[in-house]
Amino acid sequence: MFLHVLCGILSATVLLLLGKIIFLKKGMDDIRIALEECLSTDTNILISVSSQDRQIRRLASELNTQLRQLRKQRRKYLNGNSELRQSITNISHDLRTPLTAICGYLDLLEREEQTPDTERYLDIIRERVEALKQLTEEFFRCSVLLTPENGNMPKPVSVNRVLEESLAAFYTALTERGIAPCVSLPEKQIICTLDHTALSRIFSNLLSNAIRYSDGDLNVTLSEKGEIIFTNTASGLDEIQVGRLFDRFYTVETASKSTGLGLSIARSLAEQMGGTLSASYCDKRLSIRLALPRTPE
């Protein structure tokens, strides 16, 4: 008789524990789903749970506290980023006027009679002014291109066509460097839904990078998966330098007249479109891979 009572008590205890575990699991699932929704969408909704368990509700409360702090920091970051972009835009505009005047006076000076030393000094000034103009222009483009609201609406784009147009636009620059690109494109059109202008800008920056670092060769391959690979020999680089190519304002000695913004802008634009941009270096060959989000067929 005692044994039956004990078995009944144990059975009831097990059932109670199983019920507790089930309710705890449901509470944890509610928290997981709510947390995923809060992190994946820009919303002010907090985590709510149906469970009455004190520990589960305490966990949800702690997570909500952290979410509030995270959103506060995110708003602070976005506001600061917006102000920084606006400041860069304003500074770029402010620099353009005096630079234009300097270039005008340089043109006048170059028409005057010059001694060898004067001519040399003017060449140095001209070179520095052109570098400053390029940096100012890159600042302006960076602030504009990396502002999402300034982008065009995504639409189906033929990657083949945009790549061909970019290569044609850089034909003269490539030829001057003695580079005859080897291009491999699939016969079928690779269609991706993205910003045509941003994609063209990415290709332009990658081609500029190839001209800057290549030893005289360039292979461009577009796969049917929407991956574009730019490969060239770059004996002047090493793995450490390649690892920093996407850092803003980072340049190497072989990159003359470089602002260090081109590849950084290209990566940011690729990520805005849902793609990726990466670089690798092996046997003195630099490979930059651009993976684009494909449009479902």
mmCIF file of C-alpha atoms in Angstrom:
data_model
loop_
_atom_site.group_PDB
_atom_site.id
_atom_site.type_symbol
_atom_site.label_atom_id
_atom_site.label_comp_id
_atom_site.label_asym_id
_atom_site.label_seq_id
_atom_site.Cartn_x
_atom_site.Cartn_y
_atom_site.Cartn_z
ATOM 1 C CA MET A 1 0.000 0.000 0.000
ATOM 2 C CA PHE A 2 2.814 2.378 0.994
ATOM 3 C CA LEU A 3 4.633 1.529 -2.233
ATOM 4 C CA HIS A 4 1.587 2.450 -4.343
ATOM 5 C CA VAL A 5 1.267 5.783 -2.539
ATOM 6 C CA LEU A 6 4.965 6.492 -3.078
ATOM 7 C CA CYS A 7 4.693 5.643 -6.771
ATOM 8 C CA GLY A 8 1.702 7.948 -7.078
ATOM 9 C CA ILE A 9 3.566 10.792 -5.402
ATOM 10 C CA LEU A 10 6.595 10.259 -7.648
ATOM 11 C CA SER A 11 4.388 10.131 -10.752
ATOM 12 C CA ALA A 12 2.627 13.337 -9.761
ATOM 13 C CA THR A 13 6.006 14.988 -9.089
ATOM 14 C CA VAL A 14 7.323 13.907 -12.486
ATOM 15 C CA LEU A 15 4.182 15.208 -14.197
ATOM 16 C CA LEU A 16 4.500 18.516 -12.376
ATOM 17 C CA LEU A 17 8.170 18.802 -13.380
ATOM 18 C CA LEU A 18 7.358 17.945 -16.987
ATOM 19 C CA GLY A 19 4.637 20.571 -17.001
ATOM 20 C CA LYS A 20 7.078 23.085 -15.511
ATOM 21 C CA ILE A 21 9.670 22.257 -18.165
ATOM 22 C CA ILE A 22 7.092 22.613 -20.943
ATOM 23 C CA PHE A 23 5.977 26.002 -19.647
ATOM 24 C CA LEU A 24 9.597 27.126 -19.275
ATOM 25 C CA LYS A 25 10.356 25.989 -22.815
ATOM 26 C CA LYS A 26 7.359 27.873 -24.149
ATOM 27 C CA GLY A 27 8.440 30.983 -22.265
ATOM 28 C CA MET A 28 11.968 30.722 -23.674
ATOM 29 C CA ASP A 29 10.590 30.243 -27.185
ATOM 30 C CA ASP A 30 8.426 33.361 -26.741
ATOM 31 C CA ILE A 31 11.499 35.340 -25.682
ATOM 32 C CA ARG A 32 13.594 33.989 -28.571
ATOM 33 C CA ILE A 33 10.966 34.841 -31.198
ATOM 34 C CA ALA A 34 10.325 38.298 -29.727
ATOM 35 C CA LEU A 35 14.064 39.036 -29.494
ATOM 36 C CA GLU A 36 14.648 38.005 -33.120
ATOM 37 C CA GLU A 37 11.809 40.299 -34.224
ATOM 38 C CA CYS A 38 13.123 43.223 -32.169
ATOM 39 C CA LEU A 39 16.657 42.855 -33.567
ATOM 40 C CA SER A 40 15.637 42.307 -37.183
ATOM 41 C CA THR A 41 13.196 45.227 -37.472
ATOM 42 C CA ASP A 42 13.387 48.892 -36.561
ATOM 43 C CA THR A 43 10.637 48.881 -33.950
ATOM 44 C CA ASN A 44 10.070 50.139 -30.420
ATOM 45 C CA ILE A 45 8.135 47.031 -29.407
ATOM 46 C CA LEU A 46 9.590 45.262 -26.380
ATOM 47 C CA ILE A 47 9.629 41.588 -25.449
ATOM 48 C CA SER A 48 6.420 40.297 -23.873
ATOM 49 C CA VAL A 49 5.823 36.791 -22.528
ATOM 50 C CA SER A 50 2.681 34.940 -21.525
ATOM 51 C CA SER A 51 4.456 32.857 -18.913
ATOM 52 C CA GLN A 52 3.794 33.688 -15.271
ATOM 53 C CA ASP A 53 7.096 32.158 -14.170
ATOM 54 C CA ARG A 54 9.032 34.690 -12.138
ATOM 55 C CA GLN A 55 12.442 33.829 -13.623
ATOM 56 C CA ILE A 56 11.153 33.974 -17.203
ATOM 57 C CA ARG A 57 9.534 37.352 -16.607
ATOM 58 C CA ARG A 58 12.704 38.597 -14.928
ATOM 59 C CA LEU A 59 14.766 37.495 -17.950
ATOM 60 C CA ALA A 60 12.375 39.291 -20.323
ATOM 61 C CA SER A 61 12.612 42.435 -18.177
ATOM 62 C CA GLU A 62 16.424 42.377 -18.234
ATOM 63 C CA LEU A 63 16.435 41.892 -22.007
ATOM 64 C CA ASN A 64 14.035 44.803 -22.443
ATOM 65 C CA THR A 65 16.386 46.998 -20.420
ATOM 66 C CA GLN A 66 19.272 46.057 -22.703
ATOM 67 C CA LEU A 67 17.116 46.617 -25.792
ATOM 68 C CA ARG A 68 16.289 50.143 -24.631
ATOM 69 C CA GLN A 69 19.990 50.865 -24.158
ATOM 70 C CA LEU A 70 20.802 49.352 -27.554
ATOM 71 C CA ARG A 71 18.164 51.475 -29.309
ATOM 72 C CA LYS A 72 19.390 54.576 -27.517
ATOM 73 C CA GLN A 73 22.952 53.923 -28.679
ATOM 74 C CA ARG A 74 21.741 53.152 -32.210
ATOM 75 C CA ARG A 75 19.849 56.450 -32.441
ATOM 76 C CA LYS A 76 22.917 58.256 -31.127
ATOM 77 C CA TYR A 77 25.102 56.533 -33.726
ATOM 78 C CA LEU A 78 22.715 57.251 -36.606
ATOM 79 C CA ASN A 79 22.359 60.896 -35.623
ATOM 80 C CA GLY A 80 26.110 61.272 -35.292
ATOM 81 C CA ASN A 81 26.724 59.524 -38.610
ATOM 82 C CA SER A 82 24.211 61.775 -40.330
ATOM 83 C CA GLU A 83 25.803 64.891 -38.843
ATOM 84 C CA LEU A 84 29.258 63.686 -39.897
ATOM 85 C CA ARG A 85 28.124 63.106 -43.482
ATOM 86 C CA GLN A 86 26.506 66.546 -43.577
ATOM 87 C CA SER A 87 29.672 68.139 -42.183
ATOM 88 C CA ILE A 88 31.808 66.392 -44.801
ATOM 89 C CA THR A 89 29.452 67.588 -47.535
ATOM 90 C CA ASN A 90 29.603 71.170 -46.261
ATOM 91 C CA ILE A 91 33.394 71.117 -45.934
ATOM 92 C CA SER A 92 33.725 69.715 -49.455
ATOM 93 C CA HIS A 93 31.562 72.515 -50.833
ATOM 94 C CA ASP A 94 33.506 75.124 -48.860
ATOM 95 C CA LEU A 95 36.850 73.849 -50.189
ATOM 96 C CA ARG A 96 35.801 73.787 -53.817
ATOM 97 C CA THR A 97 35.579 77.583 -54.200
ATOM 98 C CA PRO A 98 39.124 78.445 -52.988
ATOM 99 C CA LEU A 99 40.565 75.471 -54.855
ATOM 100 C CA THR A 100 38.951 76.672 -58.068
ATOM 101 C CA ALA A 101 40.455 80.138 -57.500
ATOM 102 C CA ILE A 102 43.901 78.646 -56.811
ATOM 103 C CA CYS A 103 43.739 76.633 -60.027
ATOM 104 C CA GLY A 104 42.769 79.775 -61.928
ATOM 105 C CA TYR A 105 45.729 81.735 -60.605
ATOM 106 C CA LEU A 106 48.026 78.783 -61.340
ATOM 107 C CA ASP A 107 46.849 78.841 -64.949
ATOM 108 C CA LEU A 108 47.706 82.554 -65.119
ATOM 109 C CA LEU A 109 51.127 82.030 -63.532
ATOM 110 C CA GLU A 110 51.988 79.259 -65.971
ATOM 111 C CA ARG A 111 51.467 81.695 -68.854
ATOM 112 C CA GLU A 112 54.079 84.075 -67.474
ATOM 113 C CA GLU A 113 57.796 83.829 -68.183
ATOM 114 C CA GLN A 114 59.334 81.325 -65.788
ATOM 115 C CA THR A 115 62.760 80.356 -64.567
ATOM 116 C CA PRO A 116 63.560 76.627 -64.217
ATOM 117 C CA ASP A 117 63.101 76.866 -60.443
ATOM 118 C CA THR A 118 59.769 78.683 -60.799
ATOM 119 C CA GLU A 119 58.527 76.061 -63.241
ATOM 120 C CA ARG A 120 59.531 73.296 -60.855
ATOM 121 C CA TYR A 121 57.764 74.988 -57.935
ATOM 122 C CA LEU A 122 54.622 75.491 -59.995
ATOM 123 C CA ASP A 123 54.599 71.825 -60.961
ATOM 124 C CA ILE A 124 54.797 70.847 -57.291
ATOM 125 C CA ILE A 125 51.982 73.248 -56.383
ATOM 126 C CA ARG A 126 49.850 71.966 -59.251
ATOM 127 C CA GLU A 127 50.378 68.363 -58.151
ATOM 128 C CA ARG A 128 49.432 69.140 -54.544
ATOM 129 C CA VAL A 129 46.359 71.113 -55.596
ATOM 130 C CA GLU A 130 45.161 68.306 -57.860
ATOM 131 C CA ALA A 131 45.605 65.820 -55.016
ATOM 132 C CA LEU A 132 43.592 68.084 -52.707
ATOM 133 C CA LYS A 133 40.865 68.451 -55.351
ATOM 134 C CA GLN A 134 40.664 64.679 -55.696
ATOM 135 C CA LEU A 135 40.464 64.194 -51.939
ATOM 136 C CA THR A 136 37.736 66.840 -51.671
ATOM 137 C CA GLU A 137 35.756 65.176 -54.442
ATOM 138 C CA GLU A 138 36.104 61.766 -52.775
ATOM 139 C CA PHE A 139 34.881 63.256 -49.494
ATOM 140 C CA PHE A 140 31.821 64.619 -51.228
ATOM 141 C CA ARG A 141 31.081 61.379 -53.082
ATOM 142 C CA CYS A 142 31.555 59.368 -49.906
ATOM 143 C CA SER A 143 29.031 61.478 -47.976
ATOM 144 C CA VAL A 144 26.489 61.326 -50.814
ATOM 145 C CA LEU A 145 26.865 57.713 -51.913
ATOM 146 C CA LEU A 146 26.781 56.280 -48.397
ATOM 147 C CA THR A 147 23.540 58.050 -47.518
ATOM 148 C CA PRO A 148 20.806 55.407 -48.131
ATOM 149 C CA GLU A 149 18.082 57.968 -48.791
ATOM 150 C CA ASN A 150 20.136 59.338 -51.690
ATOM 151 C CA GLY A 151 20.228 55.991 -53.483
ATOM 152 C CA ASN A 152 18.045 54.989 -56.403
ATOM 153 C CA MET A 153 15.260 52.443 -56.036
ATOM 154 C CA PRO A 154 16.488 48.870 -56.641
ATOM 155 C CA LYS A 155 15.393 47.362 -59.931
ATOM 156 C CA PRO A 156 16.356 44.356 -62.086
ATOM 157 C CA VAL A 157 19.771 45.064 -63.614
ATOM 158 C CA SER A 158 21.867 43.073 -66.092
ATOM 159 C CA VAL A 159 25.221 42.671 -64.354
ATOM 160 C CA ASN A 160 26.803 41.627 -67.671
ATOM 161 C CA ARG A 161 25.844 44.897 -69.312
ATOM 162 C CA VAL A 162 26.947 47.141 -66.433
ATOM 163 C CA LEU A 163 30.291 45.329 -66.263
ATOM 164 C CA GLU A 164 30.823 45.683 -70.017
ATOM 165 C CA GLU A 165 29.984 49.392 -69.859
ATOM 166 C CA SER A 166 32.450 49.911 -67.003
ATOM 167 C CA LEU A 167 35.235 48.073 -68.830
ATOM 168 C CA ALA A 168 34.593 50.140 -71.959
ATOM 169 C CA ALA A 169 34.731 53.370 -69.940
ATOM 170 C CA PHE A 170 38.121 52.359 -68.513
ATOM 171 C CA TYR A 171 39.548 51.136 -71.839
ATOM 172 C CA THR A 172 41.812 54.169 -72.315
ATOM 173 C CA ALA A 173 43.072 54.163 -68.718
ATOM 174 C CA LEU A 174 43.798 50.432 -68.880
ATOM 175 C CA THR A 175 45.594 50.781 -72.218
ATOM 176 C CA GLU A 176 47.800 53.583 -70.883
ATOM 177 C CA ARG A 177 48.958 51.217 -68.143
ATOM 178 C CA GLY A 178 49.571 48.467 -70.688
ATOM 179 C CA ILE A 179 46.752 46.327 -69.270
ATOM 180 C CA ALA A 180 44.732 44.155 -71.672
ATOM 181 C CA PRO A 181 41.998 42.684 -69.438
ATOM 182 C CA CYS A 182 40.979 39.054 -69.907
ATOM 183 C CA VAL A 183 37.204 39.024 -69.422
ATOM 184 C CA SER A 184 35.053 35.929 -68.936
ATOM 185 C CA LEU A 185 31.268 36.442 -68.989
ATOM 186 C CA PRO A 186 28.483 33.835 -69.141
ATOM 187 C CA GLU A 187 26.244 33.765 -72.208
ATOM 188 C CA LYS A 188 23.077 34.142 -70.129
ATOM 189 C CA GLN A 189 22.232 37.497 -68.588
ATOM 190 C CA ILE A 190 22.841 37.653 -64.842
ATOM 191 C CA ILE A 191 19.941 39.655 -63.421
ATOM 192 C CA CYS A 192 20.086 41.171 -59.938
ATOM 193 C CA THR A 193 17.682 43.572 -58.256
ATOM 194 C CA LEU A 194 19.827 46.469 -57.080
ATOM 195 C CA ASP A 195 20.879 50.079 -57.621
ATOM 196 C CA HIS A 196 22.343 50.456 -61.113
ATOM 197 C CA THR A 197 24.323 53.584 -60.177
ATOM 198 C CA ALA A 198 25.806 51.949 -57.085
ATOM 199 C CA LEU A 199 26.861 48.849 -59.048
ATOM 200 C CA SER A 200 28.507 51.005 -61.705
ATOM 201 C CA ARG A 201 30.342 52.918 -58.985
ATOM 202 C CA ILE A 202 31.585 49.672 -57.435
ATOM 203 C CA PHE A 203 32.941 48.448 -60.777
ATOM 204 C CA SER A 204 34.623 51.817 -61.383
ATOM 205 C CA ASN A 205 36.346 51.702 -57.999
ATOM 206 C CA LEU A 206 37.489 48.106 -58.521
ATOM 207 C CA LEU A 207 38.890 48.921 -61.956
ATOM 208 C CA SER A 208 40.640 51.989 -60.549
ATOM 209 C CA ASN A 209 42.111 49.735 -57.888
ATOM 210 C CA ALA A 210 43.358 47.297 -60.560
ATOM 211 C CA ILE A 211 45.009 50.140 -62.489
ATOM 212 C CA ARG A 212 46.652 51.345 -59.287
ATOM 213 C CA TYR A 213 48.082 48.029 -58.066
ATOM 214 C CA SER A 214 48.366 45.750 -61.124
ATOM 215 C CA ASP A 215 51.745 44.747 -62.519
ATOM 216 C CA GLY A 216 50.204 44.781 -66.001
ATOM 217 C CA ASP A 217 47.485 42.117 -66.050
ATOM 218 C CA LEU A 218 43.831 41.855 -65.118
ATOM 219 C CA ASN A 219 41.342 38.980 -65.200
ATOM 220 C CA VAL A 220 37.647 39.706 -64.740
ATOM 221 C CA THR A 221 35.234 36.799 -64.277
ATOM 222 C CA LEU A 222 31.461 36.855 -63.829
ATOM 223 C CA SER A 223 29.860 33.610 -62.682
ATOM 224 C CA GLU A 224 26.250 32.531 -63.110
ATOM 225 C CA LYS A 225 25.839 32.852 -59.334
ATOM 226 C CA GLY A 226 26.353 36.606 -59.566
ATOM 227 C CA GLU A 227 29.935 36.616 -58.264
ATOM 228 C CA ILE A 228 32.461 38.896 -59.960
ATOM 229 C CA ILE A 229 36.181 38.331 -59.395
ATOM 230 C CA PHE A 230 38.887 40.861 -60.270
ATOM 231 C CA THR A 231 42.324 39.240 -60.226
ATOM 232 C CA ASN A 232 45.709 40.766 -61.029
ATOM 233 C CA THR A 233 49.360 40.379 -60.135
ATOM 234 C CA ALA A 234 50.322 42.867 -57.424
ATOM 235 C CA SER A 235 53.891 42.204 -56.348
ATOM 236 C CA GLY A 236 54.000 45.542 -54.519
ATOM 237 C CA LEU A 237 51.482 44.355 -51.921
ATOM 238 C CA ASP A 238 51.604 41.897 -49.045
ATOM 239 C CA GLU A 239 48.953 40.085 -47.005
ATOM 240 C CA ILE A 240 48.905 42.742 -44.268
ATOM 241 C CA GLN A 241 48.322 45.549 -46.764
ATOM 242 C CA VAL A 242 45.619 43.574 -48.565
ATOM 243 C CA GLY A 243 43.879 43.007 -45.238
ATOM 244 C CA ARG A 244 43.605 46.791 -44.835
ATOM 245 C CA LEU A 245 42.584 47.724 -48.377
ATOM 246 C CA PHE A 246 38.981 48.344 -47.303
ATOM 247 C CA ASP A 247 39.963 50.630 -44.404
ATOM 248 C CA ARG A 248 39.016 54.243 -45.009
ATOM 249 C CA PHE A 249 41.951 56.488 -45.915
ATOM 250 C CA TYR A 250 44.399 53.574 -45.945
ATOM 251 C CA THR A 251 46.892 53.792 -48.807
ATOM 252 C CA VAL A 252 50.156 52.075 -49.683
ATOM 253 C CA GLU A 253 53.225 53.556 -51.302
ATOM 254 C CA THR A 254 52.420 51.948 -54.654
ATOM 255 C CA ALA A 255 49.062 53.734 -54.758
ATOM 256 C CA SER A 256 50.023 57.157 -56.053
ATOM 257 C CA LYS A 257 47.400 59.901 -55.809
ATOM 258 C CA SER A 258 45.079 57.592 -53.855
ATOM 259 C CA THR A 259 42.728 58.904 -51.179
ATOM 260 C CA GLY A 260 42.099 55.511 -49.600
ATOM 261 C CA LEU A 261 38.321 55.849 -49.971
ATOM 262 C CA GLY A 262 37.577 53.940 -53.189
ATOM 263 C CA LEU A 263 37.454 50.378 -51.881
ATOM 264 C CA SER A 264 35.842 51.469 -48.610
ATOM 265 C CA ILE A 265 33.022 53.101 -50.574
ATOM 266 C CA ALA A 266 32.728 50.042 -52.824
ATOM 267 C CA ARG A 267 32.325 47.693 -49.839
ATOM 268 C CA SER A 268 29.755 49.947 -48.162
ATOM 269 C CA LEU A 269 27.710 50.157 -51.370
ATOM 270 C CA ALA A 270 27.884 46.380 -51.833
ATOM 271 C CA GLU A 271 26.664 45.780 -48.284
ATOM 272 C CA GLN A 272 23.837 48.302 -48.719
ATOM 273 C CA MET A 273 22.616 46.195 -51.655
ATOM 274 C CA GLY A 274 22.840 42.972 -49.630
ATOM 275 C CA GLY A 275 26.097 41.808 -51.214
ATOM 276 C CA THR A 276 29.652 41.294 -49.995
ATOM 277 C CA LEU A 277 33.078 42.499 -51.111
ATOM 278 C CA SER A 278 36.253 40.763 -49.978
ATOM 279 C CA ALA A 279 39.927 40.505 -50.932
ATOM 280 C CA SER A 280 42.532 37.741 -50.808
ATOM 281 C CA TYR A 281 46.224 37.561 -51.675
ATOM 282 C CA CYS A 282 48.128 34.450 -52.768
ATOM 283 C CA ASP A 283 51.329 34.016 -54.801
ATOM 284 C CA LYS A 284 51.535 37.791 -55.355
ATOM 285 C CA ARG A 285 48.079 37.804 -56.968
ATOM 286 C CA LEU A 286 45.331 40.019 -55.599
ATOM 287 C CA SER A 287 41.745 38.776 -55.935
ATOM 288 C CA ILE A 288 38.726 40.913 -55.067
ATOM 289 C CA ARG A 289 35.367 39.107 -54.968
ATOM 290 C CA LEU A 290 32.040 40.870 -55.292
ATOM 291 C CA ALA A 291 29.024 38.681 -54.493
ATOM 292 C CA LEU A 292 25.663 40.158 -55.449
ATOM 293 C CA PRO A 293 22.186 39.114 -54.274
ATOM 294 C CA ARG A 294 20.494 37.206 -57.104
ATOM 295 C CA THR A 295 16.908 37.808 -58.195
ATOM 296 C CA PRO A 296 14.899 34.565 -57.834
ATOM 297 C CA GLU A 297 14.132 33.108 -61.246
#
